[in-house]
CSV table of C-alpha atoms in Angstrom, one decimal:
chain,number,residue,atom,x,y,z
A,1131,MET,CA,129.8,-80.1,-11.0
A,1132,LYS,CA,128.6,-77.3,-13.2
A,1133,LYS,CA,130.9,-76.1,-16.0
A,1134,TYR,CA,130.9,-72.6,-17.4
A,1135,ASN,CA,132.9,-70.8,-20.1
A,1136,LEU,CA,133.1,-67.6,-18.1
A,1137,ILE,CA,132.4,-66.8,-14.4
A,1138,ILE,CA,132.3,-63.1,-13.4
A,1139,ILE,CA,132.5,-62.3,-9.7
A,1140,GLY,CA,130.9,-59.0,-8.7
A,1141,ALA,CA,127.8,-57.6,-10.3
A,1142,GLY,CA,128.5,-53.9,-10.1
A,1143,PRO,CA,128.8,-51.8,-13.2
A,1144,ALA,CA,132.1,-53.5,-14.2
A,1145,GLY,CA,130.8,-57.0,-13.8
A,1146,ILE,CA,127.4,-56.4,-15.5
A,1147,SER,CA,128.9,-54.6,-18.5
A,1148,CYS,CA,131.5,-57.4,-18.8
A,1149,ALA,CA,128.7,-60.0,-18.9
A,1150,ILE,CA,126.7,-58.1,-21.5
A,1151,SER,CA,129.7,-57.5,-23.7
A,1152,ALA,CA,130.8,-61.2,-23.6
A,1153,HIS,CA,127.2,-62.3,-24.4
A,1154,LYS,CA,126.9,-59.8,-27.3
A,1155,ALA,CA,130.3,-61.1,-28.7
A,1156,GLY,CA,128.8,-64.6,-28.9
A,1157,LEU,CA,129.9,-66.3,-25.7
A,1158,LYS,CA,127.5,-68.6,-24.1
A,1159,ASN,CA,127.3,-70.3,-20.7
A,1160,ILE,CA,128.2,-67.3,-18.5
A,1161,LEU,CA,127.7,-67.1,-14.7
A,1162,LEU,CA,127.6,-63.8,-12.8
A,1163,ILE,CA,128.0,-64.0,-9.0
A,1164,GLU,CA,127.0,-61.2,-6.6
A,1165,ARG,CA,127.3,-61.4,-2.8
A,1166,ARG,CA,124.5,-58.8,-2.2
A,1167,ASN,CA,120.9,-59.6,-2.8
A,1168,ILE,CA,120.5,-57.0,-5.6
A,1169,LEU,CA,122.6,-56.1,-8.6
A,1170,GLY,CA,124.3,-52.8,-9.2
A,1171,GLY,CA,127.0,-52.6,-6.6
A,1172,ILE,CA,127.8,-49.3,-5.0
A,1173,LEU,CA,125.6,-47.4,-7.5
A,1174,ASN,CA,122.5,-48.3,-5.5
A,1175,GLN,CA,123.5,-46.0,-2.6
A,1176,CYS,CA,124.7,-43.2,-4.9
A,1177,ILE,CA,121.4,-41.3,-5.2
A,1178,HIS,CA,123.0,-38.1,-6.5
A,1179,ASP,CA,123.0,-37.3,-10.2
A,1180,GLY,CA,126.0,-36.9,-12.5
A,1181,PHE,CA,126.4,-40.4,-13.8
A,1182,GLY,CA,126.3,-41.3,-17.5
A,1183,LEU,CA,127.2,-37.8,-18.8
A,1184,ILE,CA,129.8,-39.4,-21.1
A,1185,SER,CA,128.2,-42.8,-22.0
A,1186,HIS,CA,124.5,-41.6,-22.0
A,1187,HIS,CA,125.0,-37.9,-22.8
A,1188,HIS,CA,122.6,-37.0,-20.0
A,1189,SER,CA,122.7,-37.0,-16.2
A,1190,LEU,CA,121.5,-40.0,-14.2
A,1191,THR,CA,121.4,-41.0,-10.6
A,1192,GLY,CA,123.4,-44.1,-9.5
A,1193,PRO,CA,120.2,-46.3,-9.3
A,1194,GLU,CA,119.0,-45.0,-12.7
A,1195,PHE,CA,122.4,-45.8,-14.2
A,1196,SER,CA,122.4,-49.3,-12.7
A,1197,ALA,CA,118.8,-49.9,-13.7
A,1198,GLU,CA,119.7,-49.4,-17.4
A,1199,LEU,CA,122.6,-51.9,-17.0
A,1200,ILE,CA,120.4,-54.4,-15.3
A,1201,HIS,CA,117.7,-54.1,-18.0
A,1202,ASP,CA,120.3,-54.8,-20.7
A,1203,LEU,CA,121.5,-57.8,-18.7
A,1204,SER,CA,118.0,-59.1,-18.5
A,1205,GLN,CA,117.9,-59.3,-22.3
A,1206,THR,CA,120.7,-61.9,-22.2
A,1207,ASP,CA,120.9,-65.5,-21.2
A,1208,VAL,CA,123.6,-64.8,-18.5
A,1209,GLN,CA,122.9,-66.9,-15.4
A,1210,VAL,CA,122.9,-64.6,-12.3
A,1211,GLU,CA,123.4,-65.7,-8.7
A,1212,THR,CA,122.7,-63.0,-6.1
A,1213,GLY,CA,123.2,-63.4,-2.3
A,1214,ALA,CA,126.1,-65.7,-3.2
A,1215,TYR,CA,129.5,-65.6,-1.5
A,1216,VAL,CA,132.6,-67.0,-3.2
A,1217,SER,CA,134.6,-68.8,-0.6
A,1218,GLU,CA,137.5,-70.2,-2.6
A,1219,ILE,CA,139.0,-70.2,-6.1
A,1220,ASN,CA,141.5,-72.9,-7.1
A,1221,TYR,CA,144.0,-71.4,-9.6
A,1222,ASP,CA,146.3,-74.5,-9.6
A,1223,ALA,CA,144.9,-76.1,-12.7
A,1224,MET,CA,142.6,-75.2,-15.7
A,1225,PRO,CA,139.7,-75.2,-15.8
A,1226,TYR,CA,139.6,-73.2,-12.6
A,1227,THR,CA,137.5,-74.4,-9.7
A,1228,ILE,CA,135.2,-72.0,-7.8
A,1229,GLU,CA,133.3,-72.7,-4.6
A,1230,TYR,CA,130.5,-70.4,-3.5
A,1231,ILE,CA,127.8,-70.4,-0.9
A,1232,SER,CA,124.4,-69.8,-2.6
A,1233,LYS,CA,121.5,-67.7,-1.2
A,1234,ASP,CA,119.9,-70.9,0.3
A,1235,ALA,CA,123.2,-71.7,2.1
A,1236,GLN,CA,124.3,-74.5,-0.2
A,1237,LEU,CA,128.0,-75.0,-1.0
A,1238,ILE,CA,128.2,-75.1,-4.8
A,1239,GLU,CA,131.3,-76.1,-6.8
A,1240,CYS,CA,131.8,-75.2,-10.4
A,1241,THR,CA,134.5,-74.8,-13.0
A,1242,ALA,CA,135.3,-72.0,-15.5
A,1243,VAL,CA,137.5,-71.7,-18.5
A,1244,SER,CA,137.9,-68.0,-17.8
A,1245,ILE,CA,137.4,-65.9,-14.7
A,1246,VAL,CA,136.7,-62.1,-14.4
A,1247,LEU,CA,137.2,-60.5,-11.0
A,1248,ALA,CA,135.0,-57.4,-10.7
A,1249,THR,CA,135.0,-57.2,-6.9
A,1250,GLY,CA,135.4,-53.4,-6.8
A,1251,CYS,CA,137.2,-51.6,-3.9
A,1252,LYS,CA,136.9,-50.9,-0.2
A,1253,GLU,CA,137.6,-47.8,1.8
A,1254,LYS,CA,140.7,-47.2,3.8
A,1255,PRO,CA,139.9,-47.8,7.5
A,1256,PHE,CA,140.3,-45.0,10.0
A,1257,GLY,CA,142.8,-47.2,11.9
A,1258,SER,CA,145.3,-47.1,9.0
A,1259,LEU,CA,145.7,-43.3,9.4
A,1260,ARG,CA,147.5,-43.6,12.8
A,1261,ILE,CA,145.7,-40.6,14.3
A,1262,PRO,CA,146.1,-40.5,18.1
A,1263,GLY,CA,143.2,-40.3,20.5
A,1264,THR,CA,140.2,-42.3,21.6
A,1265,ARG,CA,138.0,-44.5,19.3
A,1266,PRO,CA,134.5,-43.6,20.4
A,1267,SER,CA,131.3,-44.1,18.4
A,1268,GLY,CA,130.5,-41.5,15.8
A,1269,ILE,CA,133.4,-42.3,13.5
A,1270,PHE,CA,132.3,-43.6,10.1
A,1271,SER,CA,133.8,-44.1,6.7
A,1272,ALA,CA,132.2,-41.9,4.1
A,1273,GLY,CA,130.8,-44.9,2.2
A,1274,SER,CA,129.2,-46.5,5.3
A,1275,ALA,CA,127.6,-43.1,6.2
A,1276,GLN,CA,126.3,-42.9,2.7
A,1277,TYR,CA,124.8,-46.4,3.0
A,1278,MET,CA,123.2,-45.4,6.3
A,1279,MET,CA,121.6,-42.3,4.9
A,1280,ASN,CA,120.5,-43.5,1.4
A,1281,ILE,CA,119.7,-47.1,2.0
A,1282,LYS,CA,118.8,-47.3,5.8
A,1283,ASN,CA,117.4,-43.7,6.1
A,1284,MET,CA,119.4,-43.0,9.2
A,1285,LEU,CA,121.3,-39.7,9.9
A,1286,PRO,CA,124.9,-40.5,11.3
A,1287,GLY,CA,125.0,-37.2,13.3
A,1288,LYS,CA,124.2,-33.5,13.4
A,1289,SER,CA,127.6,-31.8,13.7
A,1290,VAL,CA,130.1,-33.3,11.3
A,1291,VAL,CA,133.8,-33.0,10.4
A,1292,ILE,CA,134.9,-34.7,7.2
A,1293,LEU,CA,138.5,-35.8,6.6
A,1294,GLY,CA,139.2,-36.1,2.8
A,1295,LEU,CA,138.7,-33.7,-0.1
A,1296,GLY,CA,137.9,-36.4,-2.7
A,1297,ASP,CA,134.7,-36.9,-4.5
A,1298,ILE,CA,132.9,-39.0,-1.8
A,1299,GLY,CA,133.9,-36.6,0.9
A,1300,MET,CA,132.5,-33.6,-1.0
A,1301,ILE,CA,129.3,-35.5,-2.0
A,1302,MET,CA,128.7,-36.5,1.6
A,1303,ALA,CA,129.2,-32.9,2.8
A,1304,ARG,CA,126.4,-31.8,0.5
A,1305,ARG,CA,124.2,-34.8,1.4
A,1306,LEU,CA,124.5,-34.2,5.1
A,1307,THR,CA,123.8,-30.5,4.6
A,1308,LEU,CA,120.6,-31.2,2.6
A,1309,GLU,CA,119.4,-33.5,5.5
A,1310,GLY,CA,119.9,-30.8,8.1
A,1311,ALA,CA,123.2,-31.7,9.6
A,1312,ARG,CA,125.9,-29.0,10.0
A,1313,VAL,CA,129.1,-29.8,8.3
A,1314,LYS,CA,131.6,-27.7,10.3
A,1315,LEU,CA,134.6,-28.5,8.1
A,1316,ILE,CA,135.9,-30.7,5.4
A,1317,LEU,CA,139.7,-30.9,5.3
A,1318,GLY,CA,142.5,-32.8,3.7
A,1319,LEU,CA,145.9,-32.6,2.0
A,1320,LYS,CA,144.5,-31.3,-1.3
A,1321,LYS,CA,141.4,-31.5,-3.5
A,1322,THR,CA,141.5,-34.8,-5.3
A,1323,GLY,CA,137.9,-34.9,-6.5
A,1324,LEU,CA,136.5,-33.5,-9.7
A,1325,GLU,CA,136.3,-29.7,-10.0
A,1326,ARG,CA,132.6,-30.1,-10.8
A,1327,ASN,CA,131.9,-31.8,-7.5
A,1328,PHE,CA,133.9,-29.1,-5.6
A,1329,GLN,CA,131.8,-26.4,-7.2
A,1330,ASN,CA,128.5,-28.2,-6.8
A,1331,CYS,CA,129.0,-29.6,-3.3
A,1332,ILE,CA,131.4,-27.2,-1.5
A,1333,VAL,CA,131.2,-23.8,-3.1
A,1334,ASP,CA,127.4,-23.8,-3.8
A,1335,PHE,CA,126.6,-24.9,-0.2
A,1336,HIS,CA,129.2,-22.6,1.5
A,1337,ILE,CA,130.8,-25.5,3.3
A,1338,PRO,CA,134.0,-24.5,5.1
A,1339,TYR,CA,137.1,-26.4,3.8
A,1340,LYS,CA,140.8,-26.4,4.5
A,1341,GLU,CA,143.5,-27.7,2.2
A,1342,ASN,CA,146.9,-28.9,3.6
A,1343,TYR,CA,145.3,-29.7,6.9
A,1344,THR,CA,144.9,-33.0,8.9
A,1345,ILE,CA,143.4,-34.3,12.1
A,1346,ILE,CA,146.0,-34.8,14.8
A,1347,SER,CA,143.7,-36.1,17.6
A,1348,VAL,CA,140.2,-37.5,18.3
A,1349,HIS,CA,138.4,-36.6,21.6
A,1350,GLY,CA,135.5,-38.3,23.3
A,1351,HIS,CA,134.7,-41.4,25.4
A,1352,ASN,CA,131.3,-42.9,24.5
A,1353,ARG,CA,130.6,-40.6,21.6
A,1354,ILE,CA,133.1,-38.4,19.8
A,1355,LYS,CA,133.1,-34.8,21.1
A,1356,GLY,CA,135.6,-33.2,18.8
A,1357,VAL,CA,138.8,-33.3,16.9
A,1358,THR,CA,142.1,-31.3,16.9
A,1359,ILE,CA,143.3,-30.2,13.5
A,1360,ALA,CA,146.6,-28.7,12.4
A,1361,PRO,CA,148.2,-27.4,9.1
A,1362,LEU,CA,150.9,-29.4,7.4
A,1363,ASN,CA,154.4,-27.9,6.8
A,1364,GLU,CA,156.5,-28.3,3.7
A,1365,ASN,CA,157.5,-31.8,4.9
A,1366,ARG,CA,153.8,-32.7,5.3
A,1367,GLN,CA,154.2,-32.9,9.1
A,1368,PRO,CA,151.6,-31.3,11.4
A,1369,ASP,CA,152.5,-27.9,12.8
A,1370,PHE,CA,151.4,-28.4,16.4
A,1371,GLU,CA,151.8,-24.7,17.3
A,1372,LYS,CA,148.9,-23.9,15.1
A,1373,LYS,CA,146.6,-26.7,16.2
A,1374,GLN,CA,142.8,-26.0,16.5
A,1375,TYR,CA,140.0,-27.8,18.3
A,1376,ILE,CA,136.7,-28.3,16.6
A,1377,SER,CA,133.7,-29.8,18.4
A,1378,CYS,CA,131.6,-32.3,16.6
A,1379,ASP,CA,129.5,-35.4,17.2
A,1380,THR,CA,130.4,-37.2,14.0
A,1381,LEU,CA,133.6,-37.7,12.0
A,1382,LEU,CA,133.5,-39.0,8.4
A,1383,VAL,CA,136.7,-40.4,7.0
A,1384,ALA,CA,137.1,-40.4,3.2
A,1385,ALA,CA,140.8,-41.3,3.1
A,1386,GLY,CA,140.8,-43.2,-0.2
A,1387,LEU,CA,140.0,-46.5,-1.7
A,1388,LEU,CA,141.8,-49.9,-1.9
A,1389,PRO,CA,141.1,-52.5,-4.6
A,1390,GLU,CA,139.3,-55.6,-3.2
A,1391,LYS,CA,141.9,-58.2,-4.1
A,1392,ASP,CA,141.1,-61.0,-1.6
A,1393,LEU,CA,140.1,-63.4,-4.4
A,1394,CYS,CA,142.8,-62.4,-6.9
A,1395,PRO,CA,145.7,-64.8,-7.7
A,1396,LEU,CA,149.1,-64.0,-6.3
A,1397,THR,CA,150.7,-64.2,-9.7
A,1398,LYS,CA,149.3,-63.6,-13.2
A,1399,LYS,CA,147.2,-66.5,-14.5
A,1400,GLU,CA,146.0,-67.3,-17.9
A,1401,ASN,CA,142.4,-66.5,-18.6
A,1402,VAL,CA,142.0,-64.5,-15.4
A,1403,PHE,CA,141.1,-60.9,-15.7
A,1404,LEU,CA,140.7,-58.0,-13.3
A,1405,CYS,CA,138.0,-55.5,-14.2
A,1406,GLY,CA,136.9,-52.1,-12.8
A,1407,ASN,CA,138.0,-50.7,-9.5
A,1408,VAL,CA,139.7,-53.9,-8.4
A,1409,ASN,CA,142.1,-53.3,-11.3
A,1410,LYS,CA,142.6,-49.6,-10.7
A,1411,ILE,CA,140.5,-46.8,-9.1
A,1412,PHE,CA,138.4,-45.0,-11.8
A,1413,SER,CA,137.1,-41.5,-11.4
A,1414,LEU,CA,133.9,-42.1,-13.3
A,1415,VAL,CA,131.5,-45.0,-13.6
A,1416,ASP,CA,131.4,-44.4,-17.4
A,1417,TYR,CA,135.0,-45.5,-17.6
A,1418,VAL,CA,134.3,-48.6,-15.4
A,1419,VAL,CA,131.6,-49.6,-17.9
A,1420,GLU,CA,134.0,-49.1,-20.8
A,1421,GLU,CA,136.6,-51.4,-19.2
A,1422,GLY,CA,133.9,-53.9,-18.5
A,1423,GLU,CA,133.1,-54.0,-22.2
A,1424,TYR,CA,136.7,-54.4,-23.1
A,1425,ILE,CA,137.4,-57.2,-20.6
A,1426,GLY,CA,134.3,-59.0,-21.8
A,1427,LEU,CA,135.6,-58.9,-25.3
A,1428,LYS,CA,139.1,-60.0,-24.2
A,1429,ALA,CA,137.7,-63.0,-22.3
A,1430,THR,CA,135.5,-64.0,-25.2
A,1431,GLU,CA,138.6,-63.8,-27.5
A,1432,GLN,CA,140.5,-66.1,-25.2
A,1433,ILE,CA,137.8,-68.7,-25.3
A,1434,LEU,CA,136.4,-68.5,-28.8
A,1435,GLY,CA,139.6,-67.3,-30.6
A,1436,LYS,CA,140.1,-64.2,-32.7
A,1437,SER,CA,137.7,-63.1,-35.4
A,1438,VAL,CA,137.5,-60.0,-37.6
A,1439,ASN,CA,134.4,-58.6,-35.9
A,1440,LEU,CA,135.8,-59.3,-32.4
A,1441,THR,CA,139.1,-57.6,-33.2
A,1442,ARG,CA,137.3,-54.6,-34.6
A,1443,SER,CA,135.1,-54.3,-31.5
A,1444,LEU,CA,138.2,-54.6,-29.2
A,1445,ASP,CA,139.9,-51.7,-31.1
A,1446,ILE,CA,136.8,-49.5,-30.8
A,1447,VAL,CA,136.4,-50.0,-27.1
A,1448,TYR,CA,140.2,-49.7,-26.4
A,1449,LYS,CA,140.2,-46.3,-28.1
A,1450,LYS,CA,137.3,-45.2,-25.9
A,1451,LEU,CA,139.3,-46.4,-22.9
A,1452,THR,CA,142.4,-44.5,-23.7
A,1453,SER,CA,140.8,-41.2,-24.6
A,1454,GLN,CA,140.1,-38.1,-22.5
A,1455,LYS,CA,141.0,-39.7,-19.1
A,1456,ASN,CA,143.9,-37.5,-18.2
A,1457,THR,CA,142.1,-34.2,-18.4
A,1458,LEU,CA,140.0,-34.4,-15.2
A,1459,TYR,CA,142.4,-33.1,-12.6
A,1460,ASP,CA,144.9,-31.0,-14.5
A,1461,LEU,CA,143.1,-27.7,-14.5
A,1462,LYS,CA,144.4,-24.9,-12.3
A,1463,SER,CA,142.0,-22.6,-10.4
A,1464,ASN,CA,141.9,-19.0,-11.6
A,1465,ASN,CA,139.4,-16.2,-12.2
A,1466,THR,CA,137.4,-18.1,-14.7
A,1467,ILE,CA,134.0,-19.8,-14.8
A,1468,VAL,CA,133.9,-23.6,-14.1
A,1469,CYS,CA,131.7,-25.5,-16.6
A,1470,ARG,CA,129.5,-28.1,-14.8
A,1471,GLU,CA,127.9,-29.7,-17.8
A,1472,CYS,CA,130.3,-32.7,-17.7
A,1473,PRO,CA,132.9,-34.1,-15.3
A,1474,LYS,CA,135.8,-32.4,-17.0
A,1475,GLY,CA,135.0,-29.2,-15.2
A,1476,CYS,CA,136.7,-27.0,-17.8
A,1477,HIS,CA,137.7,-23.4,-16.7
A,1478,LEU,CA,136.0,-21.2,-19.3
A,1479,VAL,CA,137.4,-17.8,-20.2
A,1480,ILE,CA,134.6,-15.4,-21.4
A,1481,GLU,CA,135.7,-12.3,-23.3
A,1482,LYS,CA,133.6,-9.6,-25.0
A,1483,GLU,CA,134.5,-8.5,-28.5
A,1484,GLY,CA,132.1,-5.8,-29.7
A,1485,ASN,CA,128.6,-7.3,-29.4
A,1486,ASN,CA,129.9,-10.9,-29.3
A,1487,MET,CA,130.8,-13.0,-26.3
A,1488,ILE,CA,133.9,-15.3,-27.0
A,1489,ILE,CA,134.1,-18.4,-24.9
A,1490,SER,CA,137.4,-20.3,-24.8
A,1491,GLY,CA,139.0,-23.0,-22.6
A,1492,ASN,CA,136.5,-25.8,-23.3
A,1493,SER,CA,137.9,-29.2,-24.2
A,1494,CYS,CA,134.7,-30.5,-25.7
A,1495,LEU,CA,132.2,-29.3,-28.3
A,1496,SER,CA,129.3,-28.7,-26.0
């Protein structure tokens, strides 16, 4: 049975940054397990730019961002297992026992002093929304449609309605438009995505959207033919008297994300850490990486003990984690210009004083 100091499950941005951080802090004998055949997690299908504006100070696509993380990982002695599926974790006694099926279909058992779960999140299924009607083909989660288009090079449909005004819904509305599909409407309770994405994806491409609306019925037998939508009243109940039918051959559902906690212990365990979106849903990958760095240092501290350098590093990363996260969604729309240079999406007020232009409202120095 192989023995490790640290086993990290999930090699997305959280898991990779955690492994790099632990290695840099002096921890040896680390195993990183990923169920897919390639590293990088969800970033590999996010071909749009906008990643790394905080951590790298310039815009990267998802694959570019993950490529930099993978390069940094390759400079370490972290052992990596891809195409491996963790089947069981025994939390009853320390060191913890992990069983996983390797790429060549072997059942491998190993132990770890500490475990980091960086398994990410999954999309809420359409069935959880309790929308009446049939369940024909043509209904996709936004993430699965993104995978079809960006990895498999397949177009889900040509006439699309999107339920969900979050980041992934907005990004997919733009992506479908660029590929020649017609996005007839994107709707939801309210905008929950970044203001920057709303401006870049919805406003710039003139995509119709409705806030405070929901789908009340799905129509179609073999393939979806349309949906019925209705506004929500003050009690967030559909107003059926104002319902409206919209024809479409595809429905994308971006109803939110759920942490992937199938491998998590039922109660808190010593030396077991949750990292990234399995812990909480982050709005930016930069913050996921920062938490990965922090958890890597925490796991190292638990195994090697405290040191002056390790404590100083923990303080630095913790300050990064707790800064500027609450400014992303609190800006109200008005007759100002939305800055798109970074994800904050500040509403800038431009005033003329003599021959000078005075710009206010920015929350950063750029």
